[in-house]
mmCIF file of N, CA, C and O in Angstrom:
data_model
loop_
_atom_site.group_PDB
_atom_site.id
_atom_site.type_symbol
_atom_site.label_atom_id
_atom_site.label_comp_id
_atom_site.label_asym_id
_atom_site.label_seq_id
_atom_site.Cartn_x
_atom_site.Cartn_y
_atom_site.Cartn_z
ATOM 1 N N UNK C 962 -7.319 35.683 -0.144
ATOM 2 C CA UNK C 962 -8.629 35.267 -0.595
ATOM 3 C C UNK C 962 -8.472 34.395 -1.842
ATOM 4 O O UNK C 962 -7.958 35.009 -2.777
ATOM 5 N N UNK C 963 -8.807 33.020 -2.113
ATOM 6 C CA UNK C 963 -8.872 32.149 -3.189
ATOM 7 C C UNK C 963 -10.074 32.700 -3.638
ATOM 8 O O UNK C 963 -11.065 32.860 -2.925
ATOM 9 N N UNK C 964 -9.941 33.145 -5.453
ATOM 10 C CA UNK C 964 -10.747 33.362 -6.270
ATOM 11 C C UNK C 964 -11.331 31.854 -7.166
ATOM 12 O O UNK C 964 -10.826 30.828 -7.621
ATOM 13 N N UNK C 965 -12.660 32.468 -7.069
ATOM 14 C CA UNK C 965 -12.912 30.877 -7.961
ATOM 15 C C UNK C 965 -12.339 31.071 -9.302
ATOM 16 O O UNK C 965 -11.908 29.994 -9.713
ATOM 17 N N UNK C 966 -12.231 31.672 -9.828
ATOM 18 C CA UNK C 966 -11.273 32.307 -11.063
ATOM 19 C C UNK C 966 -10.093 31.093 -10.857
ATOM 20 O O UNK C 966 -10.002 30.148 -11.641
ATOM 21 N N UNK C 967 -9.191 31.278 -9.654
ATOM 22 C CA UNK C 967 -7.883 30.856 -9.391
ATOM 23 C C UNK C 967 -8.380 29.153 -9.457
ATOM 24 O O UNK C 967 -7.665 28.292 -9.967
ATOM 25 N N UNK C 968 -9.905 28.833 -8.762
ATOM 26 C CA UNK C 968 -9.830 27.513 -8.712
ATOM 27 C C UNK C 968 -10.137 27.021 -9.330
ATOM 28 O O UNK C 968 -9.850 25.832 -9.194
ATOM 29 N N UNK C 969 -11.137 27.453 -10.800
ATOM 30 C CA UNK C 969 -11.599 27.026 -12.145
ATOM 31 C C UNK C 969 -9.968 26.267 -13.232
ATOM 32 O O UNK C 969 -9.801 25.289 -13.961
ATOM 33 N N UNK C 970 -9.034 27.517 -12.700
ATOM 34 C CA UNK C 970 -7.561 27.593 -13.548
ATOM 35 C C UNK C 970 -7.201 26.474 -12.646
ATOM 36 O O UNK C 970 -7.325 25.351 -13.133
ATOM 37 N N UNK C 971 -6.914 26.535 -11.818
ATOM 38 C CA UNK C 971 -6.310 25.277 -11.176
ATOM 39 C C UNK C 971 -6.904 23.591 -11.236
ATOM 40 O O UNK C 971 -6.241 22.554 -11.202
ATOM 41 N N UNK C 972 -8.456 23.784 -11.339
ATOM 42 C CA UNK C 972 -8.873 22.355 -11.441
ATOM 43 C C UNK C 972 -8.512 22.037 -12.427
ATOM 44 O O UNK C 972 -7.924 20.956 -12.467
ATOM 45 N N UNK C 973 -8.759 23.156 -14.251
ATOM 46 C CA UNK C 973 -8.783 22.470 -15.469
ATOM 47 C C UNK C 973 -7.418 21.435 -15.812
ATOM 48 O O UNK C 973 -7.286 20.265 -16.170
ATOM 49 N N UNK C 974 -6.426 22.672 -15.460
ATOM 50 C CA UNK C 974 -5.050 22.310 -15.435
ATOM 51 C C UNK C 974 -4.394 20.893 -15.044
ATOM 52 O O UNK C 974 -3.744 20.109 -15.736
ATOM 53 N N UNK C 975 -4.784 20.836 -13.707
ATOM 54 C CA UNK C 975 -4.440 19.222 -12.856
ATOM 55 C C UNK C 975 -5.222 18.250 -13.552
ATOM 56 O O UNK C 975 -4.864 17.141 -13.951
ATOM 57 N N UNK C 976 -6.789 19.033 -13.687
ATOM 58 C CA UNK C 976 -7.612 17.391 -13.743
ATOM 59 C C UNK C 976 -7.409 16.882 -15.564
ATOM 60 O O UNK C 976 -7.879 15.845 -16.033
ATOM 61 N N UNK C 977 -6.605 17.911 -16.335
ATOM 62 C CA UNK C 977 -5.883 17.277 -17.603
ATOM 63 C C UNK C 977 -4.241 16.924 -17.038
ATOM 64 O O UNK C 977 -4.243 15.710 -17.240
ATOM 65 N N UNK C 978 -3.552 17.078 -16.751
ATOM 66 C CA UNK C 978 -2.787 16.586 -16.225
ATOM 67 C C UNK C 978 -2.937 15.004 -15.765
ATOM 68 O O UNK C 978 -2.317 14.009 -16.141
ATOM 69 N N UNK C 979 -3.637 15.108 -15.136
ATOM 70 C CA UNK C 979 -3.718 13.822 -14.129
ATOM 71 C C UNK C 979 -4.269 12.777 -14.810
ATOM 72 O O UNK C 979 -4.086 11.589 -14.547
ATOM 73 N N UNK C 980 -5.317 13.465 -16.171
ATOM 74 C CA UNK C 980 -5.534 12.383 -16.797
ATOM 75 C C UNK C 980 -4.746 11.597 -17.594
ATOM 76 O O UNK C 980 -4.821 10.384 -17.784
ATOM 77 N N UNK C 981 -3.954 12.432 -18.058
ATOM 78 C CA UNK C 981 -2.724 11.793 -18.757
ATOM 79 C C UNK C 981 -2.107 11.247 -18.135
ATOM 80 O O UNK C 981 -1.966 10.153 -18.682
ATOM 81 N N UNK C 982 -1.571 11.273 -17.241
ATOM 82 C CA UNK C 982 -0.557 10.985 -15.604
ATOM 83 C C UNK C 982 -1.100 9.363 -15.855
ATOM 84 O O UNK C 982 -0.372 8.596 -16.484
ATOM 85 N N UNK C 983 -2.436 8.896 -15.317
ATOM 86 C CA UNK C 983 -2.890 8.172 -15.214
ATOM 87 C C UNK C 983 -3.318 6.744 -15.913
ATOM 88 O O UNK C 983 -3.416 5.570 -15.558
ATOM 89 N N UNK C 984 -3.542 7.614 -17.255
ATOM 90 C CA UNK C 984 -3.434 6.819 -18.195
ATOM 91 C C UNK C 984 -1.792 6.034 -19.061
ATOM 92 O O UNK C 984 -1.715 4.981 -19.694
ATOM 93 N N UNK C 985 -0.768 6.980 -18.763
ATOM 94 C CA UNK C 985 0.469 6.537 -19.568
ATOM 95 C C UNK C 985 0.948 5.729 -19.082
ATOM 96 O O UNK C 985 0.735 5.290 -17.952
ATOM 97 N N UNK C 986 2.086 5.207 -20.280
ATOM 98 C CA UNK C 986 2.910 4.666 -19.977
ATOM 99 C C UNK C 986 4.411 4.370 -19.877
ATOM 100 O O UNK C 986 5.014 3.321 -19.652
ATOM 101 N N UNK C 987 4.968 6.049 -20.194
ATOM 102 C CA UNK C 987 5.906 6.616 -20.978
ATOM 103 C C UNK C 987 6.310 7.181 -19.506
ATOM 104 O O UNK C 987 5.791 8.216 -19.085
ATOM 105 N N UNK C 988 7.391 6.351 -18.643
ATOM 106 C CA UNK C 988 8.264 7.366 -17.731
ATOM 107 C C UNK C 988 8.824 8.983 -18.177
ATOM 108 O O UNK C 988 8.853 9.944 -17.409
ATOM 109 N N UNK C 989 9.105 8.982 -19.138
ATOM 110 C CA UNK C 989 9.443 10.410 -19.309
ATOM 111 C C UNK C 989 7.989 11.447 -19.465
ATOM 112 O O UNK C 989 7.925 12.562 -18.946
ATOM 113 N N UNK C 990 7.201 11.006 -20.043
ATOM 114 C CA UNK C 990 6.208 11.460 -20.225
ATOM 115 C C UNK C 990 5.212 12.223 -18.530
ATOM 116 O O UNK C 990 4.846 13.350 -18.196
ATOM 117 N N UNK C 991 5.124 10.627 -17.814
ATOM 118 C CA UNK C 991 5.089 11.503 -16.653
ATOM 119 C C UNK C 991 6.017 12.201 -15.877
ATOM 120 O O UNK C 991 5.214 12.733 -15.111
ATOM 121 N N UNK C 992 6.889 12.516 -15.580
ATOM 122 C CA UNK C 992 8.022 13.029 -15.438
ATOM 123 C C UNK C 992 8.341 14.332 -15.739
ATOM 124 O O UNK C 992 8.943 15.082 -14.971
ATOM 125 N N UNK C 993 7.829 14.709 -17.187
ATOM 126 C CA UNK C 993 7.386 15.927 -17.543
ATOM 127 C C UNK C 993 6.110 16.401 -17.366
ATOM 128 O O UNK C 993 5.722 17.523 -17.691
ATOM 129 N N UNK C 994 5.366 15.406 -16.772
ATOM 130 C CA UNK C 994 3.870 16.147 -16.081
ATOM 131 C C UNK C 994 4.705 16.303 -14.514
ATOM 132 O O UNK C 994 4.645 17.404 -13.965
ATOM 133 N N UNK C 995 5.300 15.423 -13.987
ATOM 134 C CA UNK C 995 5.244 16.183 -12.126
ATOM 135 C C UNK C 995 6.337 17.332 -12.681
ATOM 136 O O UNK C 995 6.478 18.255 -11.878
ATOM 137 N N UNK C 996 6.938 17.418 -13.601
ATOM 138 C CA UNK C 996 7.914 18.783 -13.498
ATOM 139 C C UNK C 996 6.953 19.825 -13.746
ATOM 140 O O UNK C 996 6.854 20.695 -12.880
ATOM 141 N N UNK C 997 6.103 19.910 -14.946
ATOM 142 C CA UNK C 997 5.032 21.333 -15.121
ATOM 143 C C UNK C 997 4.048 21.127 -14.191
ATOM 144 O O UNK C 997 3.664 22.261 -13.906
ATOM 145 N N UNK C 998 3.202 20.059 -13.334
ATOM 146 C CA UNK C 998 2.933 20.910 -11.850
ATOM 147 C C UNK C 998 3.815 21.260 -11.128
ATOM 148 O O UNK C 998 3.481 22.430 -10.939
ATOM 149 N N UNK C 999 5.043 21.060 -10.367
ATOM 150 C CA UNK C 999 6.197 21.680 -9.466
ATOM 151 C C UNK C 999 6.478 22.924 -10.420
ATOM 152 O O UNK C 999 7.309 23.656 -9.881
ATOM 153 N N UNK C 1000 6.044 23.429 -11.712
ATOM 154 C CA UNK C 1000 6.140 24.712 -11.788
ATOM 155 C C UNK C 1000 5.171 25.456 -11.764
ATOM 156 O O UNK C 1000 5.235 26.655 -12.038
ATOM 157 N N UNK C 1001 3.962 24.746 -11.378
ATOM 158 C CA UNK C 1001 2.564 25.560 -11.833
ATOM 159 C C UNK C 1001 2.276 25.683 -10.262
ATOM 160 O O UNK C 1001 1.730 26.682 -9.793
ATOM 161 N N UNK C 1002 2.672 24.628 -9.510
ATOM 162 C CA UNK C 1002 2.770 25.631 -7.976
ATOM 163 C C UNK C 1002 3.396 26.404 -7.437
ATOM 164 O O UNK C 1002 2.951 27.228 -6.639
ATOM 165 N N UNK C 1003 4.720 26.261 -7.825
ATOM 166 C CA UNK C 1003 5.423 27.789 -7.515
ATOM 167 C C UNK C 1003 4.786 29.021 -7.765
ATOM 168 O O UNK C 1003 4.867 29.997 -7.020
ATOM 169 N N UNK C 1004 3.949 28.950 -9.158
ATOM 170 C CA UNK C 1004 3.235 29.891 -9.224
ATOM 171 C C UNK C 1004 1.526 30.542 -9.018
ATOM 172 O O UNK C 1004 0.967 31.626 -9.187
ATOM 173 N N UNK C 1005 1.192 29.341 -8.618
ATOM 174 C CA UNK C 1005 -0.645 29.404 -7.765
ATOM 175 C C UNK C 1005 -0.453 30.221 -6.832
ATOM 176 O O UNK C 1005 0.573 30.801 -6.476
ATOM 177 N N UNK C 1006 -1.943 30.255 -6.277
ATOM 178 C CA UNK C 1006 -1.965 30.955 -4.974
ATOM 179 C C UNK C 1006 -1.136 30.256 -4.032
ATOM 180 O O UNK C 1006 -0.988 29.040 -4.159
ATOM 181 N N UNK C 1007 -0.657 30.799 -3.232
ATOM 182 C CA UNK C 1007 0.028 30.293 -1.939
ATOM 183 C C UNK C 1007 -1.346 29.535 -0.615
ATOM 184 O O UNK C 1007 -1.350 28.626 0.215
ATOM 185 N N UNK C 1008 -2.570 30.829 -1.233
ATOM 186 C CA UNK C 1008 -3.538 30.151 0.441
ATOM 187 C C UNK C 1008 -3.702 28.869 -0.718
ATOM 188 O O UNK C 1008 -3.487 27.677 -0.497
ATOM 189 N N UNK C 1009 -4.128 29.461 -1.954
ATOM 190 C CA UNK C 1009 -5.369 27.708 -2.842
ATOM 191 C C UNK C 1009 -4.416 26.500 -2.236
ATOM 192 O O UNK C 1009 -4.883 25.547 -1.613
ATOM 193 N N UNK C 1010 -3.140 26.667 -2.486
ATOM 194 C CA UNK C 1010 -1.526 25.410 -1.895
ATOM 195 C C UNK C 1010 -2.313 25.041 -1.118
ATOM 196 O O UNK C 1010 -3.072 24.076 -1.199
ATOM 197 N N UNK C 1011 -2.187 25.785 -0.306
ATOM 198 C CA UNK C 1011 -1.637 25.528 1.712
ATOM 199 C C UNK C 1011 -3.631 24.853 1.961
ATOM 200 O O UNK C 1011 -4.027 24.375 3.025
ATOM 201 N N UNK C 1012 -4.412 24.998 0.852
ATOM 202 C CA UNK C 1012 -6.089 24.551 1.079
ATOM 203 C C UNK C 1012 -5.977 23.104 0.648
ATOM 204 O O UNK C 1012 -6.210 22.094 1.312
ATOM 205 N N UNK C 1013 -5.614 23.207 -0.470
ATOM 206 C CA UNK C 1013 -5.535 21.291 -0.702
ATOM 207 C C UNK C 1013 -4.367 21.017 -0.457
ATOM 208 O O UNK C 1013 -4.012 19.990 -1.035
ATOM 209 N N UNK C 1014 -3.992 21.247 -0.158
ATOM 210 C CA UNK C 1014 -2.132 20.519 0.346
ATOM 211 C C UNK C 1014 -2.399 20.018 1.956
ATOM 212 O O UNK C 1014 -1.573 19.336 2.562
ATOM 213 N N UNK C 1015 -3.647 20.455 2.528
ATOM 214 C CA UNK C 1015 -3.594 20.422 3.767
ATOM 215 C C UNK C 1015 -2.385 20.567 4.582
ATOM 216 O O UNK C 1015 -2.071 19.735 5.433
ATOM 217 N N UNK C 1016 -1.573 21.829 4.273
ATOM 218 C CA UNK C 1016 -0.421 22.058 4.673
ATOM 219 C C UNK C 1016 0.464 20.872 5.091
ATOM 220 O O UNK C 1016 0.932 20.691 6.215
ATOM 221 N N UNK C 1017 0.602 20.179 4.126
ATOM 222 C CA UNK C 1017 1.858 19.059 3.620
ATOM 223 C C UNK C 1017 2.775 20.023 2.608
ATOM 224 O O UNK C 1017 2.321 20.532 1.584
ATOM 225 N N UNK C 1018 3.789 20.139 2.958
ATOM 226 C CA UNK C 1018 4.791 20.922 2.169
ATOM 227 C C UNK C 1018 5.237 20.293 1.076
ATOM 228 O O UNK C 1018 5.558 20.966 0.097
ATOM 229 N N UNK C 1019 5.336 18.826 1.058
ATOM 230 C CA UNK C 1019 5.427 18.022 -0.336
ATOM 231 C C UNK C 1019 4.693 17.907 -0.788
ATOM 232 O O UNK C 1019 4.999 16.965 -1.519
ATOM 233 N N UNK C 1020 3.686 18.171 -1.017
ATOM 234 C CA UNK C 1020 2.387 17.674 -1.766
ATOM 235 C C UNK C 1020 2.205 18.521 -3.422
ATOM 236 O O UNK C 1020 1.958 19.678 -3.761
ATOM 237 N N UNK C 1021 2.426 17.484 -4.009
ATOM 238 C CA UNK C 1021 2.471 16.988 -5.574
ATOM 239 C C UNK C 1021 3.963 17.361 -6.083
ATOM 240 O O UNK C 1021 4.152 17.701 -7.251
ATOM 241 N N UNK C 1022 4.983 17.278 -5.158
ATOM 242 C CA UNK C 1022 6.066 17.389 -5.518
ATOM 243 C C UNK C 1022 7.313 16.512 -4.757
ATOM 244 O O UNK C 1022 8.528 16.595 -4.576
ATOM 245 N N UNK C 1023 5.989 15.472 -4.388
ATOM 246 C CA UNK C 1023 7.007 14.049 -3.946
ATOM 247 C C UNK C 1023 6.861 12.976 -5.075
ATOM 248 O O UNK C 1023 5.763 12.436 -5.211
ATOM 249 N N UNK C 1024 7.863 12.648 -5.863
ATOM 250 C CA UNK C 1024 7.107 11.886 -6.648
ATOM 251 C C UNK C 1024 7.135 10.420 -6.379
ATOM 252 O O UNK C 1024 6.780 9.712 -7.322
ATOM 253 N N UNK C 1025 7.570 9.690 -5.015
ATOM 254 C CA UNK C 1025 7.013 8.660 -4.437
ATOM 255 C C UNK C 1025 5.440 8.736 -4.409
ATOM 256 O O UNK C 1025 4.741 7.723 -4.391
ATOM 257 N N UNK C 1026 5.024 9.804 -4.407
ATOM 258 C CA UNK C 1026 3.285 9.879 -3.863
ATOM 259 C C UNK C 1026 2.255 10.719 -5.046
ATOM 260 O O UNK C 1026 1.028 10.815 -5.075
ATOM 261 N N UNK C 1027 3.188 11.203 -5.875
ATOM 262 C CA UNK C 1027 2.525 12.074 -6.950
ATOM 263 C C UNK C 1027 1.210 11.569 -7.466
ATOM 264 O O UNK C 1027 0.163 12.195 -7.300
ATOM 265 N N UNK C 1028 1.292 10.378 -8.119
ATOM 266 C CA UNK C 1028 -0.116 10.059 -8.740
ATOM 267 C C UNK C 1028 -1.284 9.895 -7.251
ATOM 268 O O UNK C 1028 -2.472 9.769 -7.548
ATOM 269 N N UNK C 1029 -1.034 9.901 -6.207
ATOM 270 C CA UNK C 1029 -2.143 9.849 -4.617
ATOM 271 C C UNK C 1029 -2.037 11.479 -4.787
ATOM 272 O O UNK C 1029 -3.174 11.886 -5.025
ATOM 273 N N UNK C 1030 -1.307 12.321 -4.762
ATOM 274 C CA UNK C 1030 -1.369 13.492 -4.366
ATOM 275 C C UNK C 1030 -2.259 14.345 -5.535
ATOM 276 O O UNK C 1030 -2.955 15.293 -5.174
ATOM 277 N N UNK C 1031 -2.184 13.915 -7.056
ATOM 278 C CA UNK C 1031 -2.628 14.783 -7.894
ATOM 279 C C UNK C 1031 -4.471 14.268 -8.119
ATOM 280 O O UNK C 1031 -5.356 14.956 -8.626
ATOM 281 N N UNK C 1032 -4.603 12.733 -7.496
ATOM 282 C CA UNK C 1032 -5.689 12.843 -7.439
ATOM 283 C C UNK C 1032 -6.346 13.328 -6.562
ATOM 284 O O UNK C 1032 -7.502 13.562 -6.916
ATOM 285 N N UNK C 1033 -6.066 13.636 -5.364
ATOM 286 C CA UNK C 1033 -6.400 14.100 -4.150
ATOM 287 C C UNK C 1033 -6.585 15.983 -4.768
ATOM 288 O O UNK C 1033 -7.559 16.735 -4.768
ATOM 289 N N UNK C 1034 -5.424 16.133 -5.138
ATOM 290 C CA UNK C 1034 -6.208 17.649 -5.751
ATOM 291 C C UNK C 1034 -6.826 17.965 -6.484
ATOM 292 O O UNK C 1034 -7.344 19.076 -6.364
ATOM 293 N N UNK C 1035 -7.138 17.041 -7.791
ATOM 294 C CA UNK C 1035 -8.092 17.428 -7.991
ATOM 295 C C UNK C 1035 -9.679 17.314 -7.528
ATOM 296 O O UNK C 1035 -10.595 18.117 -7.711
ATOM 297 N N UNK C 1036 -9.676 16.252 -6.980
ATOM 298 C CA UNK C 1036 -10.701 15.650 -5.887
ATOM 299 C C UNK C 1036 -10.804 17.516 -4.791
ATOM 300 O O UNK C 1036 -11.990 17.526 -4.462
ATOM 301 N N UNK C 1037 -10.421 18.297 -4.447
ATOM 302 C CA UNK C 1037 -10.158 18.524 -3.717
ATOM 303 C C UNK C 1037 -10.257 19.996 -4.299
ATOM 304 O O UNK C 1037 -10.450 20.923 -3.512
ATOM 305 N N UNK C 1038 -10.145 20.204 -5.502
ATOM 306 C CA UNK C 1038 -10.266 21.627 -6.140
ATOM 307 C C UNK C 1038 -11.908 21.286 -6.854
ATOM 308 O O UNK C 1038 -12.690 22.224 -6.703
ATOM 309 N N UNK C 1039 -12.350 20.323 -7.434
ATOM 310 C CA UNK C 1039 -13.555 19.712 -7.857
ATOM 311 C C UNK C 1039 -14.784 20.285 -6.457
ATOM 312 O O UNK C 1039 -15.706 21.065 -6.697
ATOM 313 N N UNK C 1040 -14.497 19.666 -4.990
ATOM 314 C CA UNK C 1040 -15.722 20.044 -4.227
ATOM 315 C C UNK C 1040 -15.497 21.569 -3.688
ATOM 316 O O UNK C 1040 -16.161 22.110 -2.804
ATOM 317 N N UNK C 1041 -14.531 22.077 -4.338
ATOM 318 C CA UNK C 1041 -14.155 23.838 -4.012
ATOM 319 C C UNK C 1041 -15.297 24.307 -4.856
ATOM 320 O O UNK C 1041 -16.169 24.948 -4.270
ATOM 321 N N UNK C 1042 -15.438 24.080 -6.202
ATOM 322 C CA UNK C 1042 -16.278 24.675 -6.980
ATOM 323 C C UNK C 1042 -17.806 24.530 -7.227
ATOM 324 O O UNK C 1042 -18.369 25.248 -8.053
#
């Protein structure tokens, strides 16, 4: 069962993330944003994943596609709530 609890924590998280993501210009900088999401999903819910991931097993931990993938979740944890 996804708690909105779990999806409040999960939107705030990404949709600051992503803003930074988005705005920089510092390769390392993002770099250390896709590393602390690839650790902040290891530790989410597994169903909230497998809900916006649309069971894509890479999803926000390809970083060919990262900045498409992190807007897509938060897009995607946003009409959850």
């Amino acid at each position: 069962m996804i708690t909105k609890d779990s999806i409040e924590t999960a939107y705030s998280f990404l949709h600051q993330k992503r803003n930074v993501y988005i705005h920089s210009t510092l390769d390392w900088q993002k770099d250390d944003i896709e590393l602390a999401i690839d650790s902040y999903v290891d530790d989410m819910s597994q169903e909230l994943y497998e809900t916006i991931s649309s069971g894509r097993i890479d999803f926000l931990r390809n970083h060919k596609r990262f900045g498409e993938d992190i807007t897509q979740a938060v897009d995607r944890l946003e009409n959850m709530l």
